[in-house]
Amino acid sequence: MNSISLLFAAISFCLVMGTWGWYMSKIPSGTVPVWPLGSIIVMGISIVAGLAALVTLSFDNLLIVIFTLILSLFALGMAGFFYWLLGQRKTPIGDLKVRVGDTILPFEAITSDGRPFQTDQIMGQRILLKFFRGGW
Protein backbone atom coordinates (compact mmCIF):
# COMPACT_ATOMS: atom_id res chain seq x y z
CA MET A 1 0.00 0.00 0.00
CA ASN A 2 2.92 2.35 0.65
CA SER A 3 4.09 2.02 -2.95
CA ILE A 4 0.71 3.33 -4.13
CA SER A 5 0.96 6.23 -1.68
CA LEU A 6 4.47 7.01 -2.88
CA LEU A 7 3.29 6.88 -6.50
CA PHE A 8 0.44 9.32 -5.77
CA ALA A 9 2.85 11.62 -3.92
CA ALA A 10 5.35 11.50 -6.81
CA ILE A 11 2.61 12.25 -9.35
CA SER A 12 1.39 15.15 -7.23
CA PHE A 13 4.90 16.54 -6.83
CA CYS A 14 5.75 16.22 -10.54
CA LEU A 15 2.50 17.88 -11.61
CA VAL A 16 2.99 20.80 -9.24
CA MET A 17 6.63 21.37 -10.15
CA GLY A 18 5.93 21.00 -13.87
CA THR A 19 3.09 23.51 -13.70
CA TRP A 20 5.15 25.97 -11.66
CA GLY A 21 8.04 25.60 -14.11
CA TRP A 22 5.79 26.21 -17.11
CA TYR A 23 4.05 29.17 -15.46
CA MET A 24 7.31 30.81 -14.35
CA SER A 25 8.85 30.34 -17.79
CA LYS A 26 6.08 32.51 -19.24
CA ILE A 27 6.77 35.48 -16.94
CA PRO A 28 9.96 36.88 -18.54
CA SER A 29 8.40 36.92 -22.01
CA GLY A 30 5.16 38.47 -20.72
CA THR A 31 3.03 35.65 -22.11
CA VAL A 32 1.37 34.56 -18.87
CA PRO A 33 -2.27 33.80 -19.65
CA VAL A 34 -4.83 36.06 -18.01
CA TRP A 35 -6.77 33.04 -16.78
CA PRO A 36 -4.44 29.98 -16.72
CA LEU A 37 -7.18 27.35 -16.86
CA GLY A 38 -4.79 24.52 -17.72
CA SER A 39 -2.61 25.31 -14.71
CA ILE A 40 -5.65 25.53 -12.46
CA ILE A 41 -6.88 22.11 -13.60
CA VAL A 42 -3.46 20.47 -13.26
CA MET A 43 -3.04 21.95 -9.77
CA GLY A 44 -6.46 20.52 -8.86
CA ILE A 45 -5.42 17.09 -10.09
CA SER A 46 -2.22 17.45 -8.08
CA ILE A 47 -4.19 18.24 -4.93
CA VAL A 48 -6.34 15.14 -5.46
CA ALA A 49 -3.21 13.00 -5.98
CA GLY A 50 -1.54 14.48 -2.89
CA LEU A 51 -4.59 13.82 -0.76
CA ALA A 52 -4.84 10.29 -2.16
CA ALA A 53 -1.22 9.74 -1.14
CA LEU A 54 -2.02 10.78 2.42
CA VAL A 55 -5.23 8.74 2.61
CA THR A 56 -3.67 5.51 1.28
CA LEU A 57 -0.55 5.83 3.44
CA SER A 58 0.10 2.96 5.86
CA PHE A 59 2.85 3.16 8.43
CA ASP A 60 4.78 0.00 7.54
CA ASN A 61 8.08 1.36 6.24
CA LEU A 62 9.21 4.55 7.99
CA LEU A 63 11.47 5.71 5.15
CA ILE A 64 8.68 5.47 2.55
CA VAL A 65 6.27 7.17 4.95
CA ILE A 66 8.63 10.12 5.47
CA PHE A 67 9.38 10.43 1.76
CA THR A 68 5.66 10.24 0.88
CA LEU A 69 4.79 12.86 3.49
CA ILE A 70 7.50 15.24 2.28
CA LEU A 71 6.49 14.93 -1.39
CA SER A 72 2.74 15.15 -0.85
CA LEU A 73 2.78 17.94 1.75
CA PHE A 74 5.18 20.00 -0.35
CA ALA A 75 2.99 19.52 -3.42
CA LEU A 76 -0.17 20.42 -1.50
CA GLY A 77 1.51 23.52 -0.09
CA MET A 78 2.78 24.68 -3.48
CA ALA A 79 -0.60 24.06 -5.13
CA GLY A 80 -2.32 26.03 -2.37
CA PHE A 81 0.23 28.82 -2.77
CA PHE A 82 -0.44 28.88 -6.52
CA TYR A 83 -4.18 29.32 -5.92
CA TRP A 84 -3.48 32.04 -3.36
CA LEU A 85 -1.24 33.91 -5.83
CA LEU A 86 -3.95 33.73 -8.48
CA GLY A 87 -6.31 35.39 -6.03
CA GLN A 88 -3.79 38.19 -5.42
CA ARG A 89 -3.02 39.11 -9.02
CA LYS A 90 -5.85 41.61 -9.47
CA THR A 91 -5.49 45.13 -8.17
CA PRO A 92 -7.86 45.84 -5.30
CA ILE A 93 -9.37 48.84 -7.06
CA GLY A 94 -9.89 47.01 -10.35
CA ASP A 95 -8.51 48.29 -13.62
CA LEU A 96 -6.51 51.43 -12.94
CA LYS A 97 -6.61 53.77 -15.89
CA VAL A 98 -4.55 56.94 -15.74
CA ARG A 99 -4.49 59.64 -18.41
CA VAL A 100 -2.18 62.58 -18.92
CA GLY A 101 -3.28 65.40 -16.66
CA ASP A 102 -5.02 63.22 -14.07
CA THR A 103 -4.44 64.09 -10.43
CA ILE A 104 -2.10 61.67 -8.74
CA LEU A 105 -3.48 59.42 -6.03
CA PRO A 106 -1.63 59.86 -2.72
CA PHE A 107 0.85 57.11 -1.89
CA GLU A 108 4.11 56.52 -0.08
CA ALA A 109 7.07 54.50 -1.31
CA ILE A 110 10.80 54.00 -0.92
CA THR A 111 13.04 55.37 -3.69
CA SER A 112 15.75 53.29 -5.35
CA ASP A 113 18.36 54.87 -3.05
CA GLY A 114 16.35 54.01 0.07
CA ARG A 115 14.81 57.41 0.89
CA PRO A 116 11.09 57.70 1.76
CA PHE A 117 8.90 59.33 -0.86
CA GLN A 118 5.42 60.84 -0.55
CA THR A 119 3.31 62.29 -3.33
CA ASP A 120 2.72 65.54 -1.43
CA GLN A 121 6.41 66.35 -2.11
CA ILE A 122 5.66 66.76 -5.84
CA MET A 123 2.17 68.32 -5.82
CA GLY A 124 1.82 71.04 -8.42
CA GLN A 125 4.73 69.78 -10.52
CA ARG A 126 4.67 67.96 -13.82
CA ILE A 127 6.13 64.52 -13.33
CA LEU A 128 6.59 61.18 -14.96
CA LEU A 129 6.30 58.21 -12.62
CA LYS A 130 7.81 54.92 -13.69
CA PHE A 131 7.15 51.83 -11.62
CA PHE A 132 9.35 48.76 -11.72
CA ARG A 133 7.76 45.56 -10.42
CA GLY A 134 11.02 43.71 -10.36
CA GLY A 135 12.06 40.63 -12.24
CA TRP A 136 11.83 36.93 -11.63
mmCIF file with all atom_site columns, C-alpha atoms in Angstrom:
data_model
loop_
_atom_site.group_PDB
_atom_site.id
_atom_site.type_symbol
_atom_site.label_atom_id
_atom_site.label_alt_id
_atom_site.label_comp_id
_atom_site.label_asym_id
_atom_site.label_entity_id
_atom_site.label_seq_id
_atom_site.pdbx_PDB_ins_code
_atom_site.Cartn_x
_atom_site.Cartn_y
_atom_site.Cartn_z
_atom_site.occupancy
_atom_site.B_iso_or_equiv
_atom_site.pdbx_formal_charge
_atom_site.auth_seq_id
_atom_site.auth_comp_id
_atom_site.auth_asym_id
_atom_site.auth_atom_id
_atom_site.pdbx_PDB_model_num
ATOM 1   C CA . MET A 1 1   ? 0.000  0.000  0.000   1.00 0.00 ? 1   MET A CA 1
ATOM 2   C CA . ASN A 1 2   ? 2.920  2.350  0.650   1.00 0.00 ? 2   ASN A CA 1
ATOM 3   C CA . SER A 1 3   ? 4.087  2.018  -2.954  1.00 0.00 ? 3   SER A CA 1
ATOM 4   C CA . ILE A 1 4   ? 0.708  3.333  -4.133  1.00 0.00 ? 4   ILE A CA 1
ATOM 5   C CA . SER A 1 5   ? 0.959  6.231  -1.679  1.00 0.00 ? 5   SER A CA 1
ATOM 6   C CA . LEU A 1 6   ? 4.467  7.009  -2.880  1.00 0.00 ? 6   LEU A CA 1
ATOM 7   C CA . LEU A 1 7   ? 3.288  6.876  -6.495  1.00 0.00 ? 7   LEU A CA 1
ATOM 8   C CA . PHE A 1 8   ? 0.441  9.317  -5.769  1.00 0.00 ? 8   PHE A CA 1
ATOM 9   C CA . ALA A 1 9   ? 2.855  11.616 -3.921  1.00 0.00 ? 9   ALA A CA 1
ATOM 10  C CA . ALA A 1 10  ? 5.351  11.504 -6.810  1.00 0.00 ? 10  ALA A CA 1
ATOM 11  C CA . ILE A 1 11  ? 2.611  12.255 -9.355  1.00 0.00 ? 11  ILE A CA 1
ATOM 12  C CA . SER A 1 12  ? 1.390  15.152 -7.232  1.00 0.00 ? 12  SER A CA 1
ATOM 13  C CA . PHE A 1 13  ? 4.902  16.537 -6.827  1.00 0.00 ? 13  PHE A CA 1
ATOM 14  C CA . CYS A 1 14  ? 5.750  16.218 -10.539 1.00 0.00 ? 14  CYS A CA 1
ATOM 15  C CA . LEU A 1 15  ? 2.499  17.878 -11.610 1.00 0.00 ? 15  LEU A CA 1
ATOM 16  C CA . VAL A 1 16  ? 2.995  20.798 -9.243  1.00 0.00 ? 16  VAL A CA 1
ATOM 17  C CA . MET A 1 17  ? 6.626  21.372 -10.149 1.00 0.00 ? 17  MET A CA 1
ATOM 18  C CA . GLY A 1 18  ? 5.933  20.999 -13.869 1.00 0.00 ? 18  GLY A CA 1
ATOM 19  C CA . THR A 1 19  ? 3.093  23.507 -13.704 1.00 0.00 ? 19  THR A CA 1
ATOM 20  C CA . TRP A 1 20  ? 5.148  25.965 -11.660 1.00 0.00 ? 20  TRP A CA 1
ATOM 21  C CA . GLY A 1 21  ? 8.038  25.604 -14.111 1.00 0.00 ? 21  GLY A CA 1
ATOM 22  C CA . TRP A 1 22  ? 5.795  26.208 -17.113 1.00 0.00 ? 22  TRP A CA 1
ATOM 23  C CA . TYR A 1 23  ? 4.050  29.170 -15.462 1.00 0.00 ? 23  TYR A CA 1
ATOM 24  C CA . MET A 1 24  ? 7.308  30.805 -14.347 1.00 0.00 ? 24  MET A CA 1
ATOM 25  C CA . SER A 1 25  ? 8.851  30.336 -17.794 1.00 0.00 ? 25  SER A CA 1
ATOM 26  C CA . LYS A 1 26  ? 6.083  32.508 -19.244 1.00 0.00 ? 26  LYS A CA 1
ATOM 27  C CA . ILE A 1 27  ? 6.766  35.481 -16.943 1.00 0.00 ? 27  ILE A CA 1
ATOM 28  C CA . PRO A 1 28  ? 9.964  36.881 -18.540 1.00 0.00 ? 28  PRO A CA 1
ATOM 29  C CA . SER A 1 29  ? 8.400  36.920 -22.008 1.00 0.00 ? 29  SER A CA 1
ATOM 30  C CA . GLY A 1 30  ? 5.162  38.475 -20.722 1.00 0.00 ? 30  GLY A CA 1
ATOM 31  C CA . THR A 1 31  ? 3.028  35.651 -22.110 1.00 0.00 ? 31  THR A CA 1
ATOM 32  C CA . VAL A 1 32  ? 1.372  34.558 -18.871 1.00 0.00 ? 32  VAL A CA 1
ATOM 33  C CA . PRO A 1 33  ? -2.266 33.803 -19.653 1.00 0.00 ? 33  PRO A CA 1
ATOM 34  C CA . VAL A 1 34  ? -4.833 36.064 -18.009 1.00 0.00 ? 34  VAL A CA 1
ATOM 35  C CA . TRP A 1 35  ? -6.766 33.044 -16.778 1.00 0.00 ? 35  TRP A CA 1
ATOM 36  C CA . PRO A 1 36  ? -4.442 29.977 -16.719 1.00 0.00 ? 36  PRO A CA 1
ATOM 37  C CA . LEU A 1 37  ? -7.181 27.346 -16.856 1.00 0.00 ? 37  LEU A CA 1
ATOM 38  C CA . GLY A 1 38  ? -4.790 24.523 -17.719 1.00 0.00 ? 38  GLY A CA 1
ATOM 39  C CA . SER A 1 39  ? -2.609 25.306 -14.707 1.00 0.00 ? 39  SER A CA 1
ATOM 40  C CA . ILE A 1 40  ? -5.649 25.532 -12.460 1.00 0.00 ? 40  ILE A CA 1
ATOM 41  C CA . ILE A 1 41  ? -6.880 22.109 -13.600 1.00 0.00 ? 41  ILE A CA 1
ATOM 42  C CA . VAL A 1 42  ? -3.458 20.473 -13.265 1.00 0.00 ? 42  VAL A CA 1
ATOM 43  C CA . MET A 1 43  ? -3.041 21.947 -9.767  1.00 0.00 ? 43  MET A CA 1
ATOM 44  C CA . GLY A 1 44  ? -6.463 20.525 -8.857  1.00 0.00 ? 44  GLY A CA 1
ATOM 45  C CA . ILE A 1 45  ? -5.418 17.086 -10.086 1.00 0.00 ? 45  ILE A CA 1
ATOM 46  C CA . SER A 1 46  ? -2.218 17.450 -8.085  1.00 0.00 ? 46  SER A CA 1
ATOM 47  C CA . ILE A 1 47  ? -4.185 18.242 -4.931  1.00 0.00 ? 47  ILE A CA 1
ATOM 48  C CA . VAL A 1 48  ? -6.342 15.144 -5.457  1.00 0.00 ? 48  VAL A CA 1
ATOM 49  C CA . ALA A 1 49  ? -3.212 12.996 -5.984  1.00 0.00 ? 49  ALA A CA 1
ATOM 50  C CA . GLY A 1 50  ? -1.541 14.478 -2.894  1.00 0.00 ? 50  GLY A CA 1
ATOM 51  C CA . LEU A 1 51  ? -4.591 13.823 -0.756  1.00 0.00 ? 51  LEU A CA 1
ATOM 52  C CA . ALA A 1 52  ? -4.842 10.291 -2.161  1.00 0.00 ? 52  ALA A CA 1
ATOM 53  C CA . ALA A 1 53  ? -1.220 9.743  -1.139  1.00 0.00 ? 53  ALA A CA 1
ATOM 54  C CA . LEU A 1 54  ? -2.025 10.782 2.420   1.00 0.00 ? 54  LEU A CA 1
ATOM 55  C CA . VAL A 1 55  ? -5.229 8.738  2.605   1.00 0.00 ? 55  VAL A CA 1
ATOM 56  C CA . THR A 1 56  ? -3.671 5.514  1.279   1.00 0.00 ? 56  THR A CA 1
ATOM 57  C CA . LEU A 1 57  ? -0.545 5.826  3.438   1.00 0.00 ? 57  LEU A CA 1
ATOM 58  C CA . SER A 1 58  ? 0.104  2.959  5.861   1.00 0.00 ? 58  SER A CA 1
ATOM 59  C CA . PHE A 1 59  ? 2.846  3.160  8.429   1.00 0.00 ? 59  PHE A CA 1
ATOM 60  C CA . ASP A 1 60  ? 4.783  0.004  7.540   1.00 0.00 ? 60  ASP A CA 1
ATOM 61  C CA . ASN A 1 61  ? 8.081  1.363  6.242   1.00 0.00 ? 61  ASN A CA 1
ATOM 62  C CA . LEU A 1 62  ? 9.209  4.547  7.989   1.00 0.00 ? 62  LEU A CA 1
ATOM 63  C CA . LEU A 1 63  ? 11.472 5.711  5.149   1.00 0.00 ? 63  LEU A CA 1
ATOM 64  C CA . ILE A 1 64  ? 8.684  5.471  2.551   1.00 0.00 ? 64  ILE A CA 1
ATOM 65  C CA . VAL A 1 65  ? 6.266  7.172  4.947   1.00 0.00 ? 65  VAL A CA 1
ATOM 66  C CA . ILE A 1 66  ? 8.626  10.116 5.467   1.00 0.00 ? 66  ILE A CA 1
ATOM 67  C CA . PHE A 1 67  ? 9.378  10.428 1.757   1.00 0.00 ? 67  PHE A CA 1
ATOM 68  C CA . THR A 1 68  ? 5.663  10.243 0.884   1.00 0.00 ? 68  THR A CA 1
ATOM 69  C CA . LEU A 1 69  ? 4.791  12.857 3.490   1.00 0.00 ? 69  LEU A CA 1
ATOM 70  C CA . ILE A 1 70  ? 7.499  15.237 2.279   1.00 0.00 ? 70  ILE A CA 1
ATOM 71  C CA . LEU A 1 71  ? 6.486  14.933 -1.386  1.00 0.00 ? 71  LEU A CA 1
ATOM 72  C CA . SER A 1 72  ? 2.740  15.149 -0.851  1.00 0.00 ? 72  SER A CA 1
ATOM 73  C CA . LEU A 1 73  ? 2.779  17.937 1.753   1.00 0.00 ? 73  LEU A CA 1
ATOM 74  C CA . PHE A 1 74  ? 5.182  20.004 -0.350  1.00 0.00 ? 74  PHE A CA 1
ATOM 75  C CA . ALA A 1 75  ? 2.991  19.516 -3.424  1.00 0.00 ? 75  ALA A CA 1
ATOM 76  C CA . LEU A 1 76  ? -0.167 20.417 -1.501  1.00 0.00 ? 76  LEU A CA 1
ATOM 77  C CA . GLY A 1 77  ? 1.507  23.521 -0.094  1.00 0.00 ? 77  GLY A CA 1
ATOM 78  C CA . MET A 1 78  ? 2.785  24.685 -3.484  1.00 0.00 ? 78  MET A CA 1
ATOM 79  C CA . ALA A 1 79  ? -0.601 24.063 -5.132  1.00 0.00 ? 79  ALA A CA 1
ATOM 80  C CA . GLY A 1 80  ? -2.320 26.031 -2.375  1.00 0.00 ? 80  GLY A CA 1
ATOM 81  C CA . PHE A 1 81  ? 0.226  28.823 -2.768  1.00 0.00 ? 81  PHE A CA 1
ATOM 82  C CA . PHE A 1 82  ? -0.442 28.876 -6.525  1.00 0.00 ? 82  PHE A CA 1
ATOM 83  C CA . TYR A 1 83  ? -4.180 29.323 -5.917  1.00 0.00 ? 83  TYR A CA 1
ATOM 84  C CA . TRP A 1 84  ? -3.483 32.038 -3.356  1.00 0.00 ? 84  TRP A CA 1
ATOM 85  C CA . LEU A 1 85  ? -1.244 33.908 -5.831  1.00 0.00 ? 85  LEU A CA 1
ATOM 86  C CA . LEU A 1 86  ? -3.951 33.726 -8.479  1.00 0.00 ? 86  LEU A CA 1
ATOM 87  C CA . GLY A 1 87  ? -6.310 35.390 -6.033  1.00 0.00 ? 87  GLY A CA 1
ATOM 88  C CA . GLN A 1 88  ? -3.788 38.191 -5.418  1.00 0.00 ? 88  GLN A CA 1
ATOM 89  C CA . ARG A 1 89  ? -3.020 39.112 -9.016  1.00 0.00 ? 89  ARG A CA 1
ATOM 90  C CA . LYS A 1 90  ? -5.853 41.605 -9.469  1.00 0.00 ? 90  LYS A CA 1
ATOM 91  C CA . THR A 1 91  ? -5.488 45.134 -8.174  1.00 0.00 ? 91  THR A CA 1
ATOM 92  C CA . PRO A 1 92  ? -7.857 45.835 -5.295  1.00 0.00 ? 92  PRO A CA 1
ATOM 93  C CA . ILE A 1 93  ? -9.366 48.842 -7.063  1.00 0.00 ? 93  ILE A CA 1
ATOM 94  C CA . GLY A 1 94  ? -9.885 47.012 -10.346 1.00 0.00 ? 94  GLY A CA 1
ATOM 95  C CA . ASP A 1 95  ? -8.508 48.285 -13.620 1.00 0.00 ? 95  ASP A CA 1
ATOM 96  C CA . LEU A 1 96  ? -6.507 51.425 -12.941 1.00 0.00 ? 96  LEU A CA 1
ATOM 97  C CA . LYS A 1 97  ? -6.606 53.774 -15.891 1.00 0.00 ? 97  LYS A CA 1
ATOM 98  C CA . VAL A 1 98  ? -4.554 56.938 -15.742 1.00 0.00 ? 98  VAL A CA 1
ATOM 99  C CA . ARG A 1 99  ? -4.490 59.637 -18.410 1.00 0.00 ? 99  ARG A CA 1
ATOM 100 C CA . VAL A 1 100 ? -2.181 62.582 -18.923 1.00 0.00 ? 100 VAL A CA 1
ATOM 101 C CA . GLY A 1 101 ? -3.284 65.403 -16.659 1.00 0.00 ? 101 GLY A CA 1
ATOM 102 C CA . ASP A 1 102 ? -5.022 63.221 -14.068 1.00 0.00 ? 102 ASP A CA 1
ATOM 103 C CA . THR A 1 103 ? -4.443 64.087 -10.433 1.00 0.00 ? 103 THR A CA 1
ATOM 104 C CA . ILE A 1 104 ? -2.101 61.669 -8.740  1.00 0.00 ? 104 ILE A CA 1
ATOM 105 C CA . LEU A 1 105 ? -3.485 59.424 -6.028  1.00 0.00 ? 105 LEU A CA 1
ATOM 106 C CA . PRO A 1 106 ? -1.634 59.861 -2.720  1.00 0.00 ? 106 PRO A CA 1
ATOM 107 C CA . PHE A 1 107 ? 0.851  57.110 -1.889  1.00 0.00 ? 107 PHE A CA 1
ATOM 108 C CA . GLU A 1 108 ? 4.110  56.515 -0.081  1.00 0.00 ? 108 GLU A CA 1
ATOM 109 C CA . ALA A 1 109 ? 7.071  54.505 -1.314  1.00 0.00 ? 109 ALA A CA 1
ATOM 110 C CA . ILE A 1 110 ? 10.801 54.004 -0.922  1.00 0.00 ? 110 ILE A CA 1
ATOM 111 C CA . THR A 1 111 ? 13.036 55.366 -3.688  1.00 0.00 ? 111 THR A CA 1
ATOM 112 C CA . SER A 1 112 ? 15.749 53.294 -5.346  1.00 0.00 ? 112 SER A CA 1
ATOM 113 C CA . ASP A 1 113 ? 18.356 54.870 -3.055  1.00 0.00 ? 113 ASP A CA 1
ATOM 114 C CA . GLY A 1 114 ? 16.347 54.009 0.074   1.00 0.00 ? 114 GLY A CA 1
ATOM 115 C CA . ARG A 1 115 ? 14.805 57.408 0.890   1.00 0.00 ? 115 ARG A CA 1
ATOM 116 C CA . PRO A 1 116 ? 11.092 57.701 1.758   1.00 0.00 ? 116 PRO A CA 1
ATOM 117 C CA . PHE A 1 117 ? 8.897  59.330 -0.859  1.00 0.00 ? 117 PHE A CA 1
ATOM 118 C CA . GLN A 1 118 ? 5.416  60.838 -0.550  1.00 0.00 ? 118 GLN A CA 1
ATOM 119 C CA . THR A 1 119 ? 3.305  62.293 -3.325  1.00 0.00 ? 119 THR A CA 1
ATOM 120 C CA . ASP A 1 120 ? 2.720  65.536 -1.431  1.00 0.00 ? 120 ASP A CA 1
ATOM 121 C CA . GLN A 1 121 ? 6.407  66.347 -2.114  1.00 0.00 ? 121 GLN A CA 1
ATOM 122 C CA . ILE A 1 122 ? 5.656  66.764 -5.836  1.00 0.00 ? 122 ILE A CA 1
ATOM 123 C CA . MET A 1 123 ? 2.172  68.316 -5.820  1.00 0.00 ? 123 MET A CA 1
ATOM 124 C CA . GLY A 1 124 ? 1.820  71.037 -8.423  1.00 0.00 ? 124 GLY A CA 1
ATOM 125 C CA . GLN A 1 125 ? 4.730  69.778 -10.515 1.00 0.00 ? 125 GLN A CA 1
ATOM 126 C CA . ARG A 1 126 ? 4.667  67.962 -13.824 1.00 0.00 ? 126 ARG A CA 1
ATOM 127 C CA . ILE A 1 127 ? 6.127  64.517 -13.329 1.00 0.00 ? 127 ILE A CA 1
ATOM 128 C CA . LEU A 1 128 ? 6.594  61.182 -14.959 1.00 0.00 ? 128 LEU A CA 1
ATOM 129 C CA . LEU A 1 129 ? 6.298  58.205 -12.624 1.00 0.00 ? 129 LEU A CA 1
ATOM 130 C CA . LYS A 1 130 ? 7.811  54.919 -13.687 1.00 0.00 ? 130 LYS A CA 1
ATOM 131 C CA . PHE A 1 131 ? 7.148  51.826 -11.618 1.00 0.00 ? 131 PHE A CA 1
ATOM 132 C CA . PHE A 1 132 ? 9.347  48.764 -11.724 1.00 0.00 ? 132 PHE A CA 1
ATOM 133 C CA . ARG A 1 133 ? 7.755  45.561 -10.419 1.00 0.00 ? 133 ARG A CA 1
ATOM 134 C CA . GLY A 1 134 ? 11.023 43.707 -10.359 1.00 0.00 ? 134 GLY A CA 1
ATOM 135 C CA . GLY A 1 135 ? 12.062 40.629 -12.237 1.00 0.00 ? 135 GLY A CA 1
ATOM 136 C CA . TRP A 1 136 ? 11.828 36.932 -11.630 1.00 0.00 ? 136 TRP A CA 1
#
